[in-house]
Amino acid sequence: MSVRIDRWRKVLGTALLTGMVLGSGLGAQPAADEDASRHGIFIETLDVTLVNVEVVVTENGRPVTDLTRDDFEVFDDGEPVAITNFHRVENGRRVAPAGDGEPAPQPVPLANEHSAVIVLVDNAFLSPTSRRAVFDALAQRLDGLIERGAQVMVASKDQAIKIEQRFTRDRREVDAVLDRLSRRAGSGNLDDSTEGRIVREVELGASPGTVGPGGLDLGEADAVATYSRAQTFAAEIFQKVRRSSVVTRGFLGSLAGLPGRKVLLYVADRLPLRPGELPLSVWAAKYARAYGDQVGFTTVQDVIDEFDTSQELLELIADASASGVVFYPIGNGRNAAMRAISAANDSAVGTASFALQNVTQENQGLRFLARGTGGEAAVDVSSTDWLLDRLESDVSAYYSLGYPAPHGGDGKTHRIKVRVKRPGVEVRYLETYRAKTADQQMSDRTVAALFFDAGDNPLDVRLLLGDAERQKDGTYLQPIEIRFPIANLVLLPEADNHSGNVSIFVVVRDDKGRMSPPTKVPVPVTIPNANMLAAMSQIASYRTNLRMRRGEQSIAVSVRDDLAAKSSTVGTRVRLGKAKGKG
């Protein structure tokens, strides 16, 4: 919409961009776009999407820090690309590239070089005994991460993500949260006990051909019953992994707009790729030849394929790559090993051998996530120190390679390959990326502000709240006002006016984790030439109403000057209705 300067003065004594009500519910719908009729000079806007690849290079486990731009080769979807931006990061600080006579590279457009370390505790796949061991190891190494420029956040996951501690560099705050979480019970042991019980039932079941009273084939009866229980268990774990993946993927989306290197310390004992493989393998060894036809059994592999979780984990890896997040799974595989030993009671069916193989496959999901995102995994408490050593090194020493995306912001996923010409080195990096449009990037940044510090505010945006009004349906209409100085905008001269474009993005999240989709409102700005001098001292204001539920709400707003490609993001919280507990 176009608004003249004289009308702004009449309304507020400042500039006013008239706000439209953004629909109902948590989702906010923008007003219909209005075409701004432009006359005068021809303007071409060129959006350039820059891909930044963060590369960790090691040799014999030690970081390699003396490479130059010429030591790297980058391929995008198999095609070589020129590295236009290059620098090395050490302890959160950019280090100038080496090389005699080499021109200084252009600045890489990152808000900062600090690493974000997110500790995500998966209660569904973590046993109580593992908690204390893993958390004690983490607590002892926090100083090293923080000294290397990392901010640390702690979150837990059940049916949804709960932020236990926002980003901080205060060791004591993180220690307190980890200590509290270490005493919290999870559901990880329940799966172990259920799986062990089914295996034991198979072991103790009647052998094939055992005849009971009345000629009943006891072996067949036990085979049918235990096979059903094994299949049900596999299906339940498959659904559990799927739900866990969906929740984690939603959380990764909130991290996409966070600047800098992002590391997810995923705390879990296991993440099965083939749920139910242990009880089904034990069952097959004892009963498949005699009773496979009765239950529709073909091979263990055919049955396990029905519950294979690799596709769910591949989607998780794709979303992690799109958000620039590297997985470092950490857990205590000792629980699985102890289960394998305790299961070694029936050498006739090779239970111990199956159980030991199961330990490996249950850890494969964690290794799969690490390998797919360029991270590392420690699946036993004895490897925890090694993993944290690698993590400290990785967050403090890496290379940033930048190049213009050949595909622009097409929204598709593309593959990256990085080669280092020096022999004998190990190279790790995110192997895919999603070429997001400028609007998608702004949406990511706005969502991130619901959870994290919004960062810089170059447009000097302010977010003000009015008095909310309760509606008949129990929701609340919350007025908001977004203000920013007109002098901070780029306005281009036309025949009679100076014109620009502002895009406003709004997103809301309630205290139960429900979030509206990011809403974009395009706001053309037109100022008559005669009023330009006065306008430079005016404050532009955009007003709108958000319909929200009762309870605590987080609101995030981004304002982008489309011509200058400059943006600001701000956030606030509001409690609607009567307070329950601490407000």
mmCIF file of C-alpha atoms in Angstrom, residues 446 505-507 555-559 568-571:
data_model
loop_
_atom_site.group_PDB
_atom_site.id
_atom_site.type_symbol
_atom_site.label_atom_id
_atom_site.label_comp_id
_atom_site.label_asym_id
_atom_site.label_seq_id
_atom_site.Cartn_x
_atom_site.Cartn_y
_atom_site.Cartn_z
ATOM 1 C CA THR A 446 11.808 -14.387 12.589
ATOM 2 C CA PHE A 505 7.244 -10.682 8.918
ATOM 3 C CA VAL A 506 5.264 -11.733 12.005
ATOM 4 C CA VAL A 507 5.146 -15.037 13.899
ATOM 5 C CA ILE A 555 5.810 -12.482 19.358
ATOM 6 C CA ALA A 556 8.623 -11.979 16.863
ATOM 7 C CA VAL A 557 8.686 -9.363 14.120
ATOM 8 C CA SER A 558 11.190 -8.780 11.327
ATOM 9 C CA VAL A 559 11.356 -5.676 9.165
ATOM 10 C CA SER A 568 16.010 -6.080 11.862
ATOM 11 C CA THR A 569 14.260 -8.599 14.095
ATOM 12 C CA VAL A 570 12.712 -7.869 17.472
ATOM 13 C CA GLY A 571 10.628 -9.893 19.902
#
